[in-house]
mmCIF file of C-alpha atoms in Angstrom:
data_model
loop_
_atom_site.group_PDB
_atom_site.id
_atom_site.type_symbol
_atom_site.label_atom_id
_atom_site.label_comp_id
_atom_site.label_asym_id
_atom_site.label_seq_id
_atom_site.Cartn_x
_atom_site.Cartn_y
_atom_site.Cartn_z
ATOM 1 C CA MET A 64 27.797 15.573 -29.327
ATOM 2 C CA HIS A 65 30.866 14.531 -27.335
ATOM 3 C CA ALA A 66 31.337 11.460 -29.529
ATOM 4 C CA ALA A 67 30.838 13.537 -32.683
ATOM 5 C CA PHE A 68 33.487 16.045 -31.564
ATOM 6 C CA PHE A 69 36.150 13.388 -31.059
ATOM 7 C CA LEU A 70 35.231 11.630 -34.320
ATOM 8 C CA LEU A 71 35.515 14.893 -36.263
ATOM 9 C CA LEU A 72 38.770 15.792 -34.500
ATOM 10 C CA GLY A 73 40.262 12.355 -35.173
ATOM 11 C CA GLY A 74 39.078 12.401 -38.797
ATOM 12 C CA ALA A 75 40.538 15.850 -39.409
ATOM 13 C CA LEU A 76 43.886 14.849 -37.892
ATOM 14 C CA ALA A 77 44.021 11.646 -39.975
ATOM 15 C CA ARG A 78 43.176 13.613 -43.143
ATOM 16 C CA PHE A 79 45.926 16.119 -42.441
ATOM 17 C CA LEU A 80 48.551 13.428 -41.742
ATOM 18 C CA LEU A 81 47.636 11.544 -44.929
ATOM 19 C CA ARG A 82 47.744 14.620 -47.163
ATOM 20 C CA HIS A 83 50.594 16.543 -45.537
ATOM 21 C CA PRO A 84 53.118 14.045 -44.162
ATOM 22 C CA GLY A 85 56.432 15.313 -42.929
ATOM 23 C CA GLU A 86 55.652 19.028 -43.035
ATOM 24 C CA ALA A 87 57.152 21.426 -40.494
ATOM 25 C CA ARG A 88 53.744 22.260 -39.072
ATOM 26 C CA THR A 89 52.810 18.588 -38.495
ATOM 27 C CA PRO A 90 54.164 18.373 -34.886
ATOM 28 C CA TRP A 91 52.252 21.552 -34.046
ATOM 29 C CA ILE A 92 49.051 20.153 -35.520
ATOM 30 C CA ILE A 93 49.426 16.937 -33.528
ATOM 31 C CA ALA A 94 50.225 18.814 -30.298
ATOM 32 C CA LEU A 95 47.302 21.228 -30.728
ATOM 33 C CA SER A 96 44.946 18.336 -31.464
ATOM 34 C CA VAL A 97 45.989 16.624 -28.228
ATOM 35 C CA VAL A 98 45.622 19.884 -26.277
ATOM 36 C CA LEU A 99 42.152 20.489 -27.766
ATOM 37 C CA ALA A 100 41.036 16.961 -26.900
ATOM 38 C CA ALA A 101 42.375 17.303 -23.327
ATOM 39 C CA LEU A 102 40.669 20.676 -22.858
ATOM 40 C CA TYR A 103 37.390 19.302 -24.178
ATOM 41 C CA VAL A 104 37.536 16.386 -21.718
ATOM 42 C CA LEU A 105 37.944 18.852 -18.825
ATOM 43 C CA GLY A 106 34.603 20.510 -19.612
ATOM 44 C CA PRO A 107 32.240 18.202 -17.647
ATOM 45 C CA ALA A 108 34.498 18.450 -14.572
ATOM 46 C CA LEU A 109 33.800 22.192 -14.338
ATOM 47 C CA GLY A 110 30.130 21.720 -13.503
ATOM 48 C CA PRO A 111 26.841 22.077 -15.426
ATOM 49 C CA GLY A 112 26.515 24.685 -18.074
ATOM 50 C CA ARG A 113 22.802 24.986 -18.815
ATOM 51 C CA GLY A 114 20.274 26.150 -16.240
ATOM 52 C CA THR A 115 22.867 27.885 -14.050
ATOM 53 C CA ARG A 116 24.833 31.078 -14.421
ATOM 54 C CA PRO A 117 28.128 30.343 -16.225
ATOM 55 C CA THR A 118 31.079 30.465 -13.872
ATOM 56 C CA PRO A 119 34.310 32.323 -14.731
ATOM 57 C CA ARG A 120 36.153 28.984 -14.836
ATOM 58 C CA ARG A 121 33.750 27.560 -17.391
ATOM 59 C CA ILE A 122 33.868 30.700 -19.566
ATOM 60 C CA THR A 123 37.670 30.605 -19.441
ATOM 61 C CA TRP A 124 37.601 26.935 -20.426
ATOM 62 C CA LEU A 125 35.315 27.626 -23.394
ATOM 63 C CA ALA A 126 37.516 30.518 -24.499
ATOM 64 C CA LEU A 127 40.600 28.255 -24.429
ATOM 65 C CA VAL A 128 38.823 25.534 -26.426
ATOM 66 C CA VAL A 129 37.719 28.031 -29.071
ATOM 67 C CA ALA A 130 41.165 29.667 -29.198
ATOM 68 C CA VAL A 131 42.962 26.346 -29.715
ATOM 69 C CA TRP A 132 40.412 25.369 -32.377
ATOM 70 C CA VAL A 133 40.890 28.694 -34.195
ATOM 71 C CA VAL A 134 44.675 28.173 -34.280
ATOM 72 C CA LEU A 135 44.148 24.656 -35.617
ATOM 73 C CA VAL A 136 41.784 25.897 -38.342
ATOM 74 C CA VAL A 137 44.260 28.603 -39.372
ATOM 75 C CA LEU A 138 47.059 26.002 -39.645
ATOM 76 C CA ALA A 139 44.879 23.229 -41.106
ATOM 77 C CA PRO A 140 41.416 24.123 -42.506
ATOM 78 C CA SER A 141 40.312 20.461 -42.360
ATOM 79 C CA PHE A 142 39.614 20.936 -38.624
ATOM 80 C CA ALA A 143 36.826 23.428 -39.382
ATOM 81 C CA TRP A 144 33.856 21.049 -38.956
ATOM 82 C CA CYS A 145 34.788 20.409 -35.311
ATOM 83 C CA ALA A 146 32.864 23.655 -34.842
ATOM 84 C CA VAL A 147 29.475 21.903 -35.058
ATOM 85 C CA PRO A 148 29.771 20.216 -31.625
ATOM 86 C CA LEU A 149 31.205 23.489 -30.324
ATOM 87 C CA PHE A 150 27.933 25.177 -31.353
ATOM 88 C CA TYR A 151 26.134 23.048 -28.757
ATOM 89 C CA THR A 152 28.874 23.622 -26.196
ATOM 90 C CA GLY A 153 28.431 27.379 -26.561
ATOM 91 C CA LEU A 154 24.640 27.128 -26.364
ATOM 92 C CA ARG A 155 24.872 25.024 -23.196
ATOM 93 C CA THR A 156 27.445 27.285 -21.544
ATOM 94 C CA LEU A 157 26.655 30.889 -22.450
ATOM 95 C CA PRO A 158 23.546 33.082 -22.317
ATOM 96 C CA ALA A 159 21.522 33.090 -25.532
ATOM 97 C CA ARG A 160 22.910 36.287 -27.073
ATOM 98 C CA ALA A 161 26.530 35.505 -26.248
ATOM 99 C CA ALA A 162 26.074 31.981 -27.619
ATOM 100 C CA LEU A 163 24.679 33.335 -30.915
ATOM 101 C CA VAL A 164 27.666 35.693 -31.247
ATOM 102 C CA LEU A 165 30.034 32.769 -30.652
ATOM 103 C CA ILE A 166 28.230 30.639 -33.240
ATOM 104 C CA GLY A 167 28.508 33.480 -35.753
ATOM 105 C CA VAL A 168 32.260 33.748 -35.176
ATOM 106 C CA LEU A 169 32.736 29.981 -35.497
ATOM 107 C CA THR A 170 30.666 29.948 -38.691
ATOM 108 C CA VAL A 171 32.862 32.665 -40.265
ATOM 109 C CA PHE A 172 35.956 30.573 -39.588
ATOM 110 C CA VAL A 173 34.271 27.477 -41.037
ATOM 111 C CA VAL A 174 33.337 29.351 -44.234
ATOM 112 C CA ALA A 175 36.848 30.747 -44.587
ATOM 113 C CA ALA A 176 38.398 27.320 -44.024
ATOM 114 C CA GLN A 177 36.154 25.635 -46.593
ATOM 115 C CA LEU A 178 36.936 28.286 -49.186
ATOM 116 C CA ARG A 179 40.668 27.783 -48.545
ATOM 117 C CA LEU A 180 40.324 24.039 -49.040
ATOM 118 C CA ALA A 181 38.317 24.477 -52.262
ATOM 119 C CA GLY A 182 40.786 26.910 -53.832
ATOM 120 C CA ASN A 183 38.021 28.495 -55.908
ATOM 121 C CA PHE A 184 34.945 30.440 -54.895
ATOM 122 C CA ASP A 185 31.940 28.163 -54.432
ATOM 123 C CA PRO A 186 28.573 29.660 -53.404
ATOM 124 C CA ASN A 187 27.594 26.351 -51.813
ATOM 125 C CA LEU A 188 30.566 26.557 -49.440
ATOM 126 C CA LEU A 189 29.488 30.081 -48.534
ATOM 127 C CA LEU A 190 25.912 29.062 -47.690
ATOM 128 C CA ALA A 191 26.278 25.560 -46.267
ATOM 129 C CA PRO A 192 28.064 26.394 -42.966
ATOM 130 C CA PRO A 193 25.536 29.112 -41.954
ATOM 131 C CA ALA A 194 22.701 26.711 -42.810
ATOM 132 C CA VAL A 195 24.255 24.003 -40.628
ATOM 133 C CA ALA A 196 24.765 26.511 -37.809
ATOM 134 C CA ALA A 197 21.151 27.707 -38.050
ATOM 135 C CA LEU A 198 19.856 24.123 -38.093
ATOM 136 C CA ALA A 199 21.985 23.116 -35.090
ATOM 137 C CA THR A 200 20.835 26.180 -33.134
ATOM 138 C CA ALA A 201 17.180 25.607 -33.998
ATOM 139 C CA VAL A 202 17.357 21.951 -32.941
ATOM 140 C CA PHE A 203 19.007 22.853 -29.640
ATOM 141 C CA VAL A 204 16.533 25.635 -28.839
ATOM 142 C CA HIS A 205 13.598 23.347 -29.693
ATOM 143 C CA MET A 206 14.957 20.567 -27.483
ATOM 144 C CA GLU A 207 15.495 23.018 -24.607
ATOM 145 C CA ARG A 208 11.931 24.298 -24.904
ATOM 146 C CA GLN A 209 10.567 20.769 -25.003
ATOM 147 C CA ALA A 210 12.638 19.846 -21.943
ATOM 148 C CA GLU A 211 11.420 22.952 -20.099
ATOM 149 C CA ARG A 212 7.789 22.089 -20.910
ATOM 150 C CA GLN A 213 8.355 18.542 -19.722
ATOM 151 C CA ARG A 214 9.926 19.763 -16.465
ATOM 152 C CA ALA A 215 6.969 22.115 -15.942
ATOM 153 C CA LEU A 216 4.491 19.301 -16.596
ATOM 154 C CA ILE A 217 6.314 16.990 -14.191
ATOM 155 C CA ASP A 218 6.324 19.711 -11.523
ATOM 156 C CA ASP A 219 2.594 20.302 -12.051
ATOM 157 C CA LEU A 220 1.931 16.572 -11.846
ATOM 158 C CA ARG A 221 3.884 16.228 -8.612
ATOM 159 C CA ARG A 222 2.149 19.246 -7.099
ATOM 160 C CA THR A 223 -1.256 17.920 -8.163
ATOM 161 C CA ARG A 224 -0.495 14.509 -6.668
ATOM 162 C CA ARG A 225 0.575 16.113 -3.388
ATOM 163 C CA GLU A 226 -2.570 18.236 -3.292
ATOM 164 C CA LEU A 227 -4.747 15.243 -4.143
ATOM 165 C CA ALA A 228 -3.101 13.131 -1.455
ATOM 166 C CA ALA A 229 -3.563 15.923 1.098
ATOM 167 C CA THR A 230 -7.224 16.293 0.085
ATOM 168 C CA GLU A 231 -7.814 12.562 0.352
ATOM 169 C CA ARG A 232 -6.167 12.503 3.795
ATOM 170 C CA ARG A 233 -8.344 15.388 4.974
ATOM 171 C CA GLU A 234 -11.493 13.775 3.589
ATOM 172 C CA GLY A 235 -10.557 10.442 5.144
ATOM 173 C CA THR A 236 -9.862 12.095 8.494
ATOM 174 C CA LEU A 237 -13.191 13.939 8.430
ATOM 175 C CA ALA A 238 -15.076 10.795 7.421
ATOM 176 C CA GLU A 239 -13.433 8.791 10.204
ATOM 177 C CA ARG A 240 -14.183 11.508 12.740
ATOM 178 C CA GLN A 241 -17.805 11.577 11.669
ATOM 179 C CA ARG A 242 -18.043 7.784 11.889
ATOM 180 C CA LEU A 243 -16.507 7.734 15.356
ATOM 181 C CA SER A 244 -18.668 10.583 16.583
ATOM 182 C CA MET A 245 -21.807 8.775 15.415
ATOM 183 C CA GLU A 246 -20.728 5.496 16.993
ATOM 184 C CA ILE A 247 -19.759 7.194 20.265
ATOM 185 C CA HIS A 248 -23.089 9.029 20.315
ATOM 186 C CA ASP A 249 -25.078 5.876 19.615
ATOM 187 C CA THR A 250 -23.222 3.698 22.128
ATOM 188 C CA LEU A 251 -21.032 5.277 24.808
ATOM 189 C CA ALA A 252 -22.905 8.583 25.040
ATOM 190 C CA GLN A 253 -26.275 6.820 25.224
ATOM 191 C CA SER A 254 -24.864 4.409 27.790
ATOM 192 C CA LEU A 255 -23.554 7.227 29.989
ATOM 193 C CA SER A 256 -26.849 9.091 29.650
ATOM 194 C CA SER A 257 -28.783 5.967 30.712
ATOM 195 C CA GLN A 258 -26.468 5.465 33.670
ATOM 196 C CA GLN A 259 -26.986 9.059 34.787
ATOM 197 C CA MET A 260 -30.780 8.796 34.632
ATOM 198 C CA LEU A 261 -30.820 5.419 36.431
ATOM 199 C CA LEU A 262 -28.520 6.670 39.196
ATOM 200 C CA GLN A 263 -30.550 9.858 39.592
ATOM 201 C CA ALA A 264 -33.750 7.789 39.846
ATOM 202 C CA ALA A 265 -32.099 5.500 42.382
ATOM 203 C CA ASP A 266 -31.035 8.522 44.432
ATOM 204 C CA ARG A 267 -34.590 9.854 44.523
ATOM 205 C CA LEU A 268 -36.083 6.477 45.518
ATOM 206 C CA TRP A 269 -33.355 5.390 47.926
ATOM 207 C CA ASP A 270 -35.280 6.347 51.101
ATOM 208 C CA ALA A 271 -38.857 5.809 49.877
ATOM 209 C CA ASP A 272 -38.415 2.563 47.913
ATOM 210 C CA PRO A 273 -34.982 0.981 48.508
ATOM 211 C CA GLU A 274 -35.797 -2.128 46.455
ATOM 212 C CA ARG A 275 -36.581 -0.168 43.305
ATOM 213 C CA ALA A 276 -33.533 2.008 43.909
ATOM 214 C CA ARG A 277 -31.305 -1.072 44.066
ATOM 215 C CA ALA A 278 -32.909 -2.351 40.859
ATOM 216 C CA HIS A 279 -31.990 0.922 39.169
ATOM 217 C CA VAL A 280 -28.405 0.563 40.417
ATOM 218 C CA ARG A 281 -28.196 -3.001 39.095
ATOM 219 C CA THR A 282 -29.546 -1.855 35.732
ATOM 220 C CA ALA A 283 -26.976 0.975 35.668
ATOM 221 C CA GLU A 284 -24.268 -1.585 36.412
ATOM 222 C CA SER A 285 -25.406 -3.681 33.446
ATOM 223 C CA VAL A 286 -25.418 -0.616 31.198
ATOM 224 C CA THR A 287 -21.898 0.261 32.431
ATOM 225 C CA GLU A 288 -20.680 -3.226 31.542
ATOM 226 C CA ARG A 289 -22.034 -2.939 28.014
ATOM 227 C CA GLY A 290 -20.464 0.490 27.670
ATOM 228 C CA LEU A 291 -17.090 -0.904 28.787
ATOM 229 C CA VAL A 292 -17.334 -3.592 26.103
ATOM 230 C CA GLU A 293 -18.028 -0.911 23.488
ATOM 231 C CA ALA A 294 -15.105 1.202 24.722
ATOM 232 C CA ARG A 295 -12.741 -1.755 24.443
ATOM 233 C CA ARG A 296 -14.025 -2.406 20.930
ATOM 234 C CA PHE A 297 -13.232 1.186 19.963
ATOM 235 C CA VAL A 298 -9.712 0.849 21.335
ATOM 236 C CA HIS A 299 -9.201 -2.374 19.395
ATOM 237 C CA ASP A 300 -10.559 -0.849 16.179
ATOM 238 C CA LEU A 301 -8.309 2.203 16.474
ATOM 239 C CA ALA A 302 -5.147 0.122 16.949
ATOM 240 C CA PRO A 303 -2.979 -0.341 13.812
ATOM 241 C CA ALA A 304 -4.526 -3.031 11.639
ATOM 242 C CA ASP A 305 -1.079 -4.459 10.803
ATOM 243 C CA LEU A 306 -0.671 -5.587 14.431
ATOM 244 C CA ALA A 307 -3.641 -7.908 14.166
ATOM 245 C CA GLY A 308 -1.692 -10.344 11.999
ATOM 246 C CA GLY A 309 0.990 -11.546 14.419
ATOM 247 C CA GLY A 310 2.704 -8.951 16.566
ATOM 248 C CA LEU A 311 5.162 -6.153 16.000
ATOM 249 C CA ASP A 312 7.837 -8.195 14.165
ATOM 250 C CA GLU A 313 5.380 -9.373 11.549
ATOM 251 C CA ALA A 314 3.844 -5.895 11.245
ATOM 252 C CA LEU A 315 7.274 -4.319 10.610
ATOM 253 C CA ARG A 316 8.134 -7.042 8.100
ATOM 254 C CA THR A 317 4.860 -6.330 6.278
ATOM 255 C CA LEU A 318 5.575 -2.594 6.397
ATOM 256 C CA ALA A 319 9.030 -3.131 4.854
ATOM 257 C CA ALA A 320 7.560 -5.236 2.049
ATOM 258 C CA ARG A 321 4.829 -2.681 1.383
ATOM 259 C CA GLU A 322 7.264 0.243 1.257
ATOM 260 C CA SER A 323 9.576 -1.698 -1.062
ATOM 261 C CA GLU A 324 6.725 -1.982 -3.545
ATOM 262 C CA ALA A 325 6.634 1.835 -3.708
ATOM 263 C CA GLY A 326 10.174 2.049 -5.130
ATOM 264 C CA LEU A 327 12.236 2.210 -1.935
ATOM 265 C CA ALA A 328 14.156 -0.980 -1.089
ATOM 266 C CA VAL A 329 13.375 -1.617 2.592
ATOM 267 C CA ARG A 330 14.548 -4.645 4.567
ATOM 268 C CA PHE A 331 13.586 -5.738 8.073
ATOM 269 C CA HIS A 332 15.805 -7.469 10.618
ATOM 270 C CA ALA A 333 15.004 -8.612 14.159
ATOM 271 C CA GLU A 334 17.616 -9.241 16.850
ATOM 272 C CA GLY A 335 17.387 -10.761 20.293
ATOM 273 C CA THR A 336 14.708 -13.033 21.713
ATOM 274 C CA PRO A 337 11.232 -11.759 20.816
ATOM 275 C CA ALA A 338 9.026 -11.167 23.856
ATOM 276 C CA PRO A 339 5.416 -10.034 24.158
ATOM 277 C CA LEU A 340 5.203 -6.252 24.276
ATOM 278 C CA PRO A 341 2.424 -4.062 25.683
ATOM 279 C CA ASP A 342 -0.124 -3.086 23.050
ATOM 280 C CA ARG A 343 0.627 0.610 23.296
ATOM 281 C CA VAL A 344 4.363 -0.015 22.853
ATOM 282 C CA GLU A 345 3.757 -2.103 19.736
ATOM 283 C CA SER A 346 1.327 0.470 18.351
ATOM 284 C CA ALA A 347 3.702 3.390 19.030
ATOM 285 C CA LEU A 348 6.750 1.656 17.512
ATOM 286 C CA LEU A 349 4.802 0.730 14.394
ATOM 287 C CA ARG A 350 3.580 4.311 14.018
ATOM 288 C CA ILE A 351 7.140 5.590 14.532
ATOM 289 C CA ALA A 352 8.437 3.245 11.800
ATOM 290 C CA GLN A 353 5.680 4.368 9.446
ATOM 291 C CA GLY A 354 6.437 8.032 10.109
ATOM 292 C CA ALA A 355 10.192 7.562 9.706
ATOM 293 C CA LEU A 356 9.769 5.740 6.389
ATOM 294 C CA ALA A 357 7.375 8.455 5.227
ATOM 295 C CA ASN A 358 10.130 11.001 5.903
ATOM 296 C CA VAL A 359 12.660 8.837 4.046
ATOM 297 C CA ARG A 360 10.363 8.473 1.065
ATOM 298 C CA GLU A 361 9.396 12.151 0.875
ATOM 299 C CA HIS A 362 12.583 13.980 1.860
ATOM 300 C CA ALA A 363 15.686 11.746 1.903
ATOM 301 C CA ASP A 364 15.888 10.841 -1.809
ATOM 302 C CA ALA A 365 17.113 7.419 -0.649
ATOM 303 C CA THR A 366 17.229 4.159 -2.575
ATOM 304 C CA ALA A 367 17.464 1.781 0.411
ATOM 305 C CA ALA A 368 16.429 1.705 4.042
ATOM 306 C CA ALA A 369 16.626 -0.815 6.877
ATOM 307 C CA ILE A 370 14.360 -1.436 9.883
ATOM 308 C CA THR A 371 15.960 -3.210 12.857
ATOM 309 C CA LEU A 372 14.015 -4.261 15.942
ATOM 310 C CA THR A 373 16.197 -5.328 18.871
ATOM 311 C CA HIS A 374 14.803 -7.062 21.978
ATOM 312 C CA LEU A 375 17.133 -6.466 24.941
ATOM 313 C CA GLY A 376 15.044 -7.842 27.781
ATOM 314 C CA ASP A 377 14.628 -4.619 29.753
ATOM 315 C CA GLN A 378 14.043 -2.476 26.666
ATOM 316 C CA VAL A 379 13.215 -2.656 22.980
ATOM 317 C CA VAL A 380 15.113 -0.623 20.367
ATOM 318 C CA LEU A 381 13.837 0.342 16.914
ATOM 319 C CA ASP A 382 16.375 1.592 14.320
ATOM 320 C CA ILE A 383 15.497 3.032 10.906
ATOM 321 C CA ALA A 384 18.506 3.734 8.652
ATOM 322 C CA ASP A 385 18.633 5.056 5.091
ATOM 323 C CA ASN A 386 21.258 5.950 2.494
ATOM 324 C CA GLY A 387 19.652 9.261 1.559
ATOM 325 C CA ARG A 388 20.928 12.800 1.405
ATOM 326 C CA GLY A 389 21.009 13.230 5.185
ATOM 327 C CA PHE A 390 20.645 16.495 7.083
ATOM 328 C CA THR A 391 21.920 18.398 10.101
ATOM 329 C CA PRO A 392 19.754 17.400 13.099
ATOM 330 C CA GLU A 393 18.325 20.337 15.021
ATOM 331 C CA PRO A 394 17.549 20.422 18.745
ATOM 332 C CA PRO A 395 13.945 19.434 19.513
ATOM 333 C CA ARG A 396 11.530 22.341 19.641
ATOM 334 C CA GLU A 397 8.299 22.638 21.505
ATOM 335 C CA GLY A 398 5.263 22.838 19.274
ATOM 336 C CA GLY A 399 2.923 20.799 17.180
ATOM 337 C CA VAL A 400 3.242 17.077 16.847
ATOM 338 C CA ARG A 401 0.973 16.454 13.907
ATOM 339 C CA GLY A 402 1.918 14.372 10.899
ATOM 340 C CA HIS A 403 4.744 11.892 10.390
ATOM 341 C CA GLY A 404 7.521 14.327 11.183
ATOM 342 C CA LEU A 405 10.132 14.216 13.885
ATOM 343 C CA PRO A 406 7.939 16.129 16.401
ATOM 344 C CA ALA A 407 5.350 13.333 16.266
ATOM 345 C CA ILE A 408 8.056 10.688 16.681
ATOM 346 C CA ARG A 409 9.525 12.565 19.656
ATOM 347 C CA ALA A 410 6.078 12.887 21.232
ATOM 348 C CA ARG A 411 5.320 9.156 20.916
ATOM 349 C CA THR A 412 8.743 8.285 22.323
ATOM 350 C CA ARG A 413 8.359 10.690 25.229
ATOM 351 C CA GLN A 414 4.904 9.313 26.107
ATOM 352 C CA LEU A 415 6.464 5.876 26.610
ATOM 353 C CA GLY A 416 9.402 7.208 28.644
ATOM 354 C CA GLY A 417 11.869 6.361 25.855
ATOM 355 C CA THR A 418 14.744 8.145 24.172
ATOM 356 C CA LEU A 419 15.145 9.245 20.552
ATOM 357 C CA THR A 420 18.569 9.479 18.896
ATOM 358 C CA ILE A 421 19.201 10.848 15.402
ATOM 359 C CA GLU A 422 22.549 10.434 13.651
ATOM 360 C CA SER A 423 22.840 12.206 10.308
ATOM 361 C CA ALA A 424 24.989 14.503 8.214
ATOM 362 C CA PRO A 425 24.515 15.991 4.740
ATOM 363 C CA GLY A 426 25.300 13.356 2.128
ATOM 364 C CA GLU A 427 25.773 10.532 4.664
ATOM 365 C CA GLY A 428 22.256 9.177 5.227
ATOM 366 C CA THR A 429 20.336 9.054 8.492
ATOM 367 C CA VAL A 430 19.925 6.629 11.406
ATOM 368 C CA LEU A 431 16.942 7.141 13.714
ATOM 369 C CA SER A 432 16.958 5.090 16.917
ATOM 370 C CA VAL A 433 14.150 4.781 19.467
ATOM 371 C CA ALA A 434 14.745 2.965 22.770
ATOM 372 C CA ILE A 435 11.700 2.134 24.938
ATOM 373 C CA PRO A 436 12.219 0.815 28.506
ATOM 374 C CA LEU A 437 9.760 -1.978 29.164
ATOM 375 C CA GLU A 438 9.454 -1.283 32.906
ATOM 376 C CA ALA A 439 8.131 2.204 32.179
ATOM 377 C CA SER A 440 5.641 0.968 29.594
#
């Protein structure tokens, strides 16, 4: 529509200059054409028109555009067909009823201008402009309805995906809890129960039959050893699987590559001399990185993020930066720590005796930094 407006304006000006060279009104026609073009260019700078309430500045701008066009049409009827793009401008700027009134007024001027150019009455010139106006309005309204349906469908799809993901997470959590409860019952709980019975039997026999009592104690010791092996296996199984491949650096590099596949460009960088870290420090830092990237993906509307792991000898520092919309950090509040949000990140950092720093501002992205002292780990 913008291109069509300037083509029609340029064509009308060229037609006028070719057919009416040297007339007294020519400088005015040229000046008004330039003013109309300049006013039209200013339109996008005044903000969106459709979907929001029209601002006084935008209504004033539209009134000036229409007024300059009307003067041009009165002086030179060949500028009349510039009204067609103005139909869409009115529909995008004004409420429906006001836009229809404006289209009616523009159509009257177009009909009058065409009849002036023809010199004689022509029924076709009387009917064609209203037909074009009706067609343009119908096309615009249809496109708006289609766009609204599409936006509604997209919103429904996003909501359904969120609900499905939440359901799958709940089902996965319940299934994992059930699996762990069964394994704990069949191994650790049975082991502890056997130990209790053996030690109780040893206590009863300690004075009457010391040898059998000692045998019960030795058996309980063997059961305890097997239970300890099972407990260590549980701890190993519950640790992040990504850490099994080659330490925290490799796990973070894998995480960055995996997140990049989801549409967010994530890069990983390591600084300093890598040193072996305690398992719980590696596990916590990996979980913190996962939670921070989940926040970036879901809330920041970012296109790029960076993970930096810095080994400083006496501490390890994890930085996650993004170029998203940013926010105003709030003081930490006591409460729940579930999920991948900042409360969970603060809780993990606090458990390791570390410090969490958040640097962000609206429109300037976010940098989240976690420093863990290795002596305290």
